[in-house]
């Protein structure tokens, strides 16, 4: 269930849904996915948009049917518009951070299904929440630059990329 938008954002969400020919719920689900991706990326599973997919500002769009270029363009247009809205309007009520406050502000966050992560390079820490349980890891010498989450695979399948290669949380303390 996606959080209800703030009353002042409700009109904008309805207008975007109308212009893109989508339901309000689909637009809200994409807005929530974008919020979870820091406003610059989204991992989503929205039936009205072809099921599972990913979007990243700057041109990377993946949808279930990789040859459906019109769907890719539709997702890209929707995400660009919602990213702009999220950067100028508080669409959803304030969220409290799920990671310990002493870690500060993360350089990146993301999530899919019941797993989410936040990277804190200054503190050399990685916070991962799986099925509601948050754990904090020492990233040691890893400077995390990428994250991959497998869709449709085992819950919690997350791999990180650093200057030392690809790793998962089982290799961290």
PDB file of C-alpha atoms in Angstrom, residues 2-173:
ATOM      1  CA  UNK A   2       1.391   3.366  -1.039  1.00  0.00           C
ATOM      2  CA  UNK A   3       1.211   6.282   1.391  1.00  0.00           C
ATOM      3  CA  UNK A   4      -1.454   8.856   0.661  1.00  0.00           C
ATOM      4  CA  UNK A   5      -0.108  12.070  -0.827  1.00  0.00           C
ATOM      5  CA  UNK A   6      -0.228  15.357   1.020  1.00  0.00           C
ATOM      6  CA  UNK A   7      -3.413  17.287   0.199  1.00  0.00           C
ATOM      7  CA  UNK A   8      -1.444  19.976  -1.674  1.00  0.00           C
ATOM      8  CA  UNK A   9       0.071  17.302  -3.972  1.00  0.00           C
ATOM      9  CA  UNK A  10      -3.200  15.473  -4.652  1.00  0.00           C
ATOM     10  CA  UNK A  11      -4.185  17.765  -7.540  1.00  0.00           C
ATOM     11  CA  UNK A  12      -0.773  17.367  -9.219  1.00  0.00           C
ATOM     12  CA  UNK A  13      -0.947  13.555  -8.908  1.00  0.00           C
ATOM     13  CA  UNK A  14      -4.453  13.498 -10.406  1.00  0.00           C
ATOM     14  CA  UNK A  15      -3.350  15.793 -13.241  1.00  0.00           C
ATOM     15  CA  UNK A  16      -0.300  13.644 -14.031  1.00  0.00           C
ATOM     16  CA  UNK A  17      -2.440  10.487 -14.001  1.00  0.00           C
ATOM     17  CA  UNK A  18      -4.936  12.077 -16.389  1.00  0.00           C
ATOM     18  CA  UNK A  19      -2.289  13.354 -18.821  1.00  0.00           C
ATOM     19  CA  UNK A  20      -0.433  10.028 -18.891  1.00  0.00           C
ATOM     20  CA  UNK A  21      -3.616   7.955 -19.142  1.00  0.00           C
ATOM     21  CA  UNK A  22      -2.867   6.061 -15.942  1.00  0.00           C
ATOM     22  CA  UNK A  23      -4.715   5.347 -12.727  1.00  0.00           C
ATOM     23  CA  UNK A  24      -3.991   7.482  -9.682  1.00  0.00           C
ATOM     24  CA  UNK A  25      -2.784   4.362  -7.836  1.00  0.00           C
ATOM     25  CA  UNK A  26      -0.199   3.589 -10.544  1.00  0.00           C
ATOM     26  CA  UNK A  27       1.106   7.161 -10.468  1.00  0.00           C
ATOM     27  CA  UNK A  28       1.297   7.085  -6.656  1.00  0.00           C
ATOM     28  CA  UNK A  29       3.138   3.745  -6.750  1.00  0.00           C
ATOM     29  CA  UNK A  30       5.700   5.179  -9.174  1.00  0.00           C
ATOM     30  CA  UNK A  31       6.051   8.346  -7.080  1.00  0.00           C
ATOM     31  CA  UNK A  32       6.728   6.166  -4.021  1.00  0.00           C
ATOM     32  CA  UNK A  33       9.318   4.119  -5.954  1.00  0.00           C
ATOM     33  CA  UNK A  34      11.013   7.355  -7.024  1.00  0.00           C
ATOM     34  CA  UNK A  35      10.968   8.675  -3.462  1.00  0.00           C
ATOM     35  CA  UNK A  36      12.607   5.428  -2.318  1.00  0.00           C
ATOM     36  CA  UNK A  37      15.259   5.920  -5.011  1.00  0.00           C
ATOM     37  CA  UNK A  38      16.079   9.437  -3.893  1.00  0.00           C
ATOM     38  CA  UNK A  39      14.180  11.029  -6.790  1.00  0.00           C
ATOM     39  CA  UNK A  40      16.696   9.893  -9.410  1.00  0.00           C
ATOM     40  CA  UNK A  41      15.900   6.200  -9.809  1.00  0.00           C
ATOM     41  CA  UNK A  42      13.054   3.767  -9.292  1.00  0.00           C
ATOM     42  CA  UNK A  43      12.532   0.022  -9.080  1.00  0.00           C
ATOM     43  CA  UNK A  44       8.876  -0.778  -9.501  1.00  0.00           C
ATOM     44  CA  UNK A  45       6.282  -3.442 -10.082  1.00  0.00           C
ATOM     45  CA  UNK A  46       3.192  -1.747 -11.487  1.00  0.00           C
ATOM     46  CA  UNK A  47       0.846  -3.899 -13.621  1.00  0.00           C
ATOM     47  CA  UNK A  48      -0.428  -0.892 -15.584  1.00  0.00           C
ATOM     48  CA  UNK A  49       3.183  -0.187 -16.636  1.00  0.00           C
ATOM     49  CA  UNK A  50       4.004  -3.720 -17.759  1.00  0.00           C
ATOM     50  CA  UNK A  51       4.952  -5.169 -14.374  1.00  0.00           C
ATOM     51  CA  UNK A  52       8.482  -4.994 -12.998  1.00  0.00           C
ATOM     52  CA  UNK A  53      10.950  -2.429 -14.242  1.00  0.00           C
ATOM     53  CA  UNK A  54      13.622   0.100 -13.422  1.00  0.00           C
ATOM     54  CA  UNK A  55      14.212   3.719 -14.304  1.00  0.00           C
ATOM     55  CA  UNK A  56      17.209   5.976 -13.796  1.00  0.00           C
ATOM     56  CA  UNK A  57      17.420   9.669 -14.642  1.00  0.00           C
ATOM     57  CA  UNK A  58      19.521  10.214 -17.730  1.00  0.00           C
ATOM     58  CA  UNK A  59      17.993   7.589 -19.945  1.00  0.00           C
ATOM     59  CA  UNK A  60      18.117   4.093 -18.439  1.00  0.00           C
ATOM     60  CA  UNK A  61      14.652   2.538 -18.573  1.00  0.00           C
ATOM     61  CA  UNK A  62      13.941  -1.189 -18.321  1.00  0.00           C
ATOM     62  CA  UNK A  63      10.480  -2.703 -18.578  1.00  0.00           C
ATOM     63  CA  UNK A  64       9.245  -6.289 -18.656  1.00  0.00           C
ATOM     64  CA  UNK A  65       9.009  -6.351 -22.462  1.00  0.00           C
ATOM     65  CA  UNK A  66      12.389  -5.011 -23.544  1.00  0.00           C
ATOM     66  CA  UNK A  67      11.164  -4.475 -27.111  1.00  0.00           C
ATOM     67  CA  UNK A  68       8.171  -2.319 -26.121  1.00  0.00           C
ATOM     68  CA  UNK A  69       9.754   1.043 -26.896  1.00  0.00           C
ATOM     69  CA  UNK A  70       6.499   2.962 -26.465  1.00  0.00           C
ATOM     70  CA  UNK A  71       6.141   1.590 -22.916  1.00  0.00           C
ATOM     71  CA  UNK A  72       9.752   2.578 -22.164  1.00  0.00           C
ATOM     72  CA  UNK A  73       9.038   6.093 -23.429  1.00  0.00           C
ATOM     73  CA  UNK A  74       5.840   6.241 -21.363  1.00  0.00           C
ATOM     74  CA  UNK A  75       7.660   5.152 -18.186  1.00  0.00           C
ATOM     75  CA  UNK A  76      10.498   7.605 -18.878  1.00  0.00           C
ATOM     76  CA  UNK A  77       8.098  10.528 -19.390  1.00  0.00           C
ATOM     77  CA  UNK A  78       6.147   9.656 -16.240  1.00  0.00           C
ATOM     78  CA  UNK A  79       9.281   9.251 -14.119  1.00  0.00           C
ATOM     79  CA  UNK A  80      10.833  12.493 -15.350  1.00  0.00           C
ATOM     80  CA  UNK A  81       7.664  14.401 -14.516  1.00  0.00           C
ATOM     81  CA  UNK A  82       7.309  12.764 -11.104  1.00  0.00           C
ATOM     82  CA  UNK A  83      11.002  13.345 -10.309  1.00  0.00           C
ATOM     83  CA  UNK A  84      10.472  17.038 -11.036  1.00  0.00           C
ATOM     84  CA  UNK A  85       7.369  17.087  -8.824  1.00  0.00           C
ATOM     85  CA  UNK A  86       9.226  15.336  -5.985  1.00  0.00           C
ATOM     86  CA  UNK A  87      12.058  17.875  -6.203  1.00  0.00           C
ATOM     87  CA  UNK A  88       9.709  20.852  -5.829  1.00  0.00           C
ATOM     88  CA  UNK A  89       6.798  19.549  -3.749  1.00  0.00           C
ATOM     89  CA  UNK A  90       6.491  17.439  -0.631  1.00  0.00           C
ATOM     90  CA  UNK A  91       4.283  14.790  -2.184  1.00  0.00           C
ATOM     91  CA  UNK A  92       4.181  12.409   0.777  1.00  0.00           C
ATOM     92  CA  UNK A  93       4.194  13.085   4.525  1.00  0.00           C
ATOM     93  CA  UNK A  94       7.654  13.215   6.095  1.00  0.00           C
ATOM     94  CA  UNK A  95       9.164   9.799   6.619  1.00  0.00           C
ATOM     95  CA  UNK A  96      11.206   9.036   9.653  1.00  0.00           C
ATOM     96  CA  UNK A  97      14.504   7.451   8.730  1.00  0.00           C
ATOM     97  CA  UNK A  98      14.673   3.735   9.286  1.00  0.00           C
ATOM     98  CA  UNK A  99      18.449   3.766   9.962  1.00  0.00           C
ATOM     99  CA  UNK A 100      20.162   4.874  13.210  1.00  0.00           C
ATOM    100  CA  UNK A 101      20.361   8.679  13.434  1.00  0.00           C
ATOM    101  CA  UNK A 102      24.056   8.685  14.375  1.00  0.00           C
ATOM    102  CA  UNK A 103      24.939   7.497  10.844  1.00  0.00           C
ATOM    103  CA  UNK A 104      23.965  10.880   9.437  1.00  0.00           C
ATOM    104  CA  UNK A 105      22.796  11.439   5.868  1.00  0.00           C
ATOM    105  CA  UNK A 106      23.304   8.605   3.359  1.00  0.00           C
ATOM    106  CA  UNK A 107      24.961   9.122  -0.026  1.00  0.00           C
ATOM    107  CA  UNK A 108      22.411   6.770  -1.571  1.00  0.00           C
ATOM    108  CA  UNK A 109      19.371   4.766  -0.583  1.00  0.00           C
ATOM    109  CA  UNK A 110      17.152   2.273  -2.322  1.00  0.00           C
ATOM    110  CA  UNK A 111      15.000  -0.723  -1.845  1.00  0.00           C
ATOM    111  CA  UNK A 112      12.803  -3.357  -3.356  1.00  0.00           C
ATOM    112  CA  UNK A 113      10.114  -5.536  -1.836  1.00  0.00           C
ATOM    113  CA  UNK A 114      11.022  -6.035   1.849  1.00  0.00           C
ATOM    114  CA  UNK A 115      14.725  -5.100   1.567  1.00  0.00           C
ATOM    115  CA  UNK A 116      16.218  -1.619   1.591  1.00  0.00           C
ATOM    116  CA  UNK A 117      19.661  -0.126   2.054  1.00  0.00           C
ATOM    117  CA  UNK A 118      21.408   3.152   2.868  1.00  0.00           C
ATOM    118  CA  UNK A 119      25.109   3.849   2.216  1.00  0.00           C
ATOM    119  CA  UNK A 120      27.103   6.088   4.594  1.00  0.00           C
ATOM    120  CA  UNK A 121      30.616   6.519   3.133  1.00  0.00           C
ATOM    121  CA  UNK A 122      31.763   9.125   5.680  1.00  0.00           C
ATOM    122  CA  UNK A 123      31.022   6.700   8.531  1.00  0.00           C
ATOM    123  CA  UNK A 124      32.118   3.667   6.452  1.00  0.00           C
ATOM    124  CA  UNK A 125      28.801   2.016   7.202  1.00  0.00           C
ATOM    125  CA  UNK A 126      26.025   0.297   5.284  1.00  0.00           C
ATOM    126  CA  UNK A 127      22.543  -0.029   6.788  1.00  0.00           C
ATOM    127  CA  UNK A 128      20.353  -2.826   5.435  1.00  0.00           C
ATOM    128  CA  UNK A 129      16.784  -3.510   6.480  1.00  0.00           C
ATOM    129  CA  UNK A 130      15.281  -6.907   5.637  1.00  0.00           C
ATOM    130  CA  UNK A 131      11.794  -7.917   6.686  1.00  0.00           C
ATOM    131  CA  UNK A 132      11.706  -5.028   9.179  1.00  0.00           C
ATOM    132  CA  UNK A 133      15.051  -5.826  10.863  1.00  0.00           C
ATOM    133  CA  UNK A 134      17.802  -3.215  10.453  1.00  0.00           C
ATOM    134  CA  UNK A 135      21.480  -4.184  10.599  1.00  0.00           C
ATOM    135  CA  UNK A 136      24.482  -1.868  10.253  1.00  0.00           C
ATOM    136  CA  UNK A 137      27.694  -3.135   8.648  1.00  0.00           C
ATOM    137  CA  UNK A 138      31.257  -1.820   8.597  1.00  0.00           C
ATOM    138  CA  UNK A 139      32.162  -1.373   4.922  1.00  0.00           C
ATOM    139  CA  UNK A 140      35.900  -1.441   5.782  1.00  0.00           C
ATOM    140  CA  UNK A 141      37.855  -0.440   2.664  1.00  0.00           C
ATOM    141  CA  UNK A 142      34.869  -0.745   0.305  1.00  0.00           C
ATOM    142  CA  UNK A 143      33.787   2.498  -1.388  1.00  0.00           C
ATOM    143  CA  UNK A 144      30.347   1.425  -2.596  1.00  0.00           C
ATOM    144  CA  UNK A 145      29.529   2.708  -6.051  1.00  0.00           C
ATOM    145  CA  UNK A 146      26.749   0.393  -7.197  1.00  0.00           C
ATOM    146  CA  UNK A 147      23.918  -1.798  -5.971  1.00  0.00           C
ATOM    147  CA  UNK A 148      22.058  -4.647  -7.637  1.00  0.00           C
ATOM    148  CA  UNK A 149      18.864  -6.175  -6.333  1.00  0.00           C
ATOM    149  CA  UNK A 150      17.465  -9.228  -8.050  1.00  0.00           C
ATOM    150  CA  UNK A 151      13.780  -9.071  -8.907  1.00  0.00           C
ATOM    151  CA  UNK A 152      11.842 -12.270  -8.501  1.00  0.00           C
ATOM    152  CA  UNK A 153      14.722 -14.011  -6.728  1.00  0.00           C
ATOM    153  CA  UNK A 154      15.183 -14.870  -3.095  1.00  0.00           C
ATOM    154  CA  UNK A 155      14.129 -12.081  -0.788  1.00  0.00           C
ATOM    155  CA  UNK A 156      17.062  -9.942   0.258  1.00  0.00           C
ATOM    156  CA  UNK A 157      19.323 -10.720  -2.708  1.00  0.00           C
ATOM    157  CA  UNK A 158      21.433  -7.554  -2.731  1.00  0.00           C
ATOM    158  CA  UNK A 159      24.931  -7.196  -4.185  1.00  0.00           C
ATOM    159  CA  UNK A 160      27.140  -4.144  -3.860  1.00  0.00           C
ATOM    160  CA  UNK A 161      29.971  -2.998  -6.128  1.00  0.00           C
ATOM    161  CA  UNK A 162      33.064  -1.180  -4.922  1.00  0.00           C
ATOM    162  CA  UNK A 163      36.602  -0.566  -6.128  1.00  0.00           C
ATOM    163  CA  UNK A 164      37.348  -4.047  -4.720  1.00  0.00           C
ATOM    164  CA  UNK A 165      34.673  -5.828  -6.785  1.00  0.00           C
ATOM    165  CA  UNK A 166      31.183  -7.182  -6.144  1.00  0.00           C
ATOM    166  CA  UNK A 167      30.185  -8.404  -2.685  1.00  0.00           C
ATOM    167  CA  UNK A 168      27.140  -9.060  -0.519  1.00  0.00           C
ATOM    168  CA  UNK A 169      26.512  -8.349   3.144  1.00  0.00           C
ATOM    169  CA  UNK A 170      27.650 -11.814   4.232  1.00  0.00           C
ATOM    170  CA  UNK A 171      31.242 -10.632   3.680  1.00  0.00           C
ATOM    171  CA  UNK A 172      30.863  -7.611   5.999  1.00  0.00           C
ATOM    172  CA  UNK A 173      31.083  -7.293   9.777  1.00  0.00           C
TER     173      UNK A 173
END
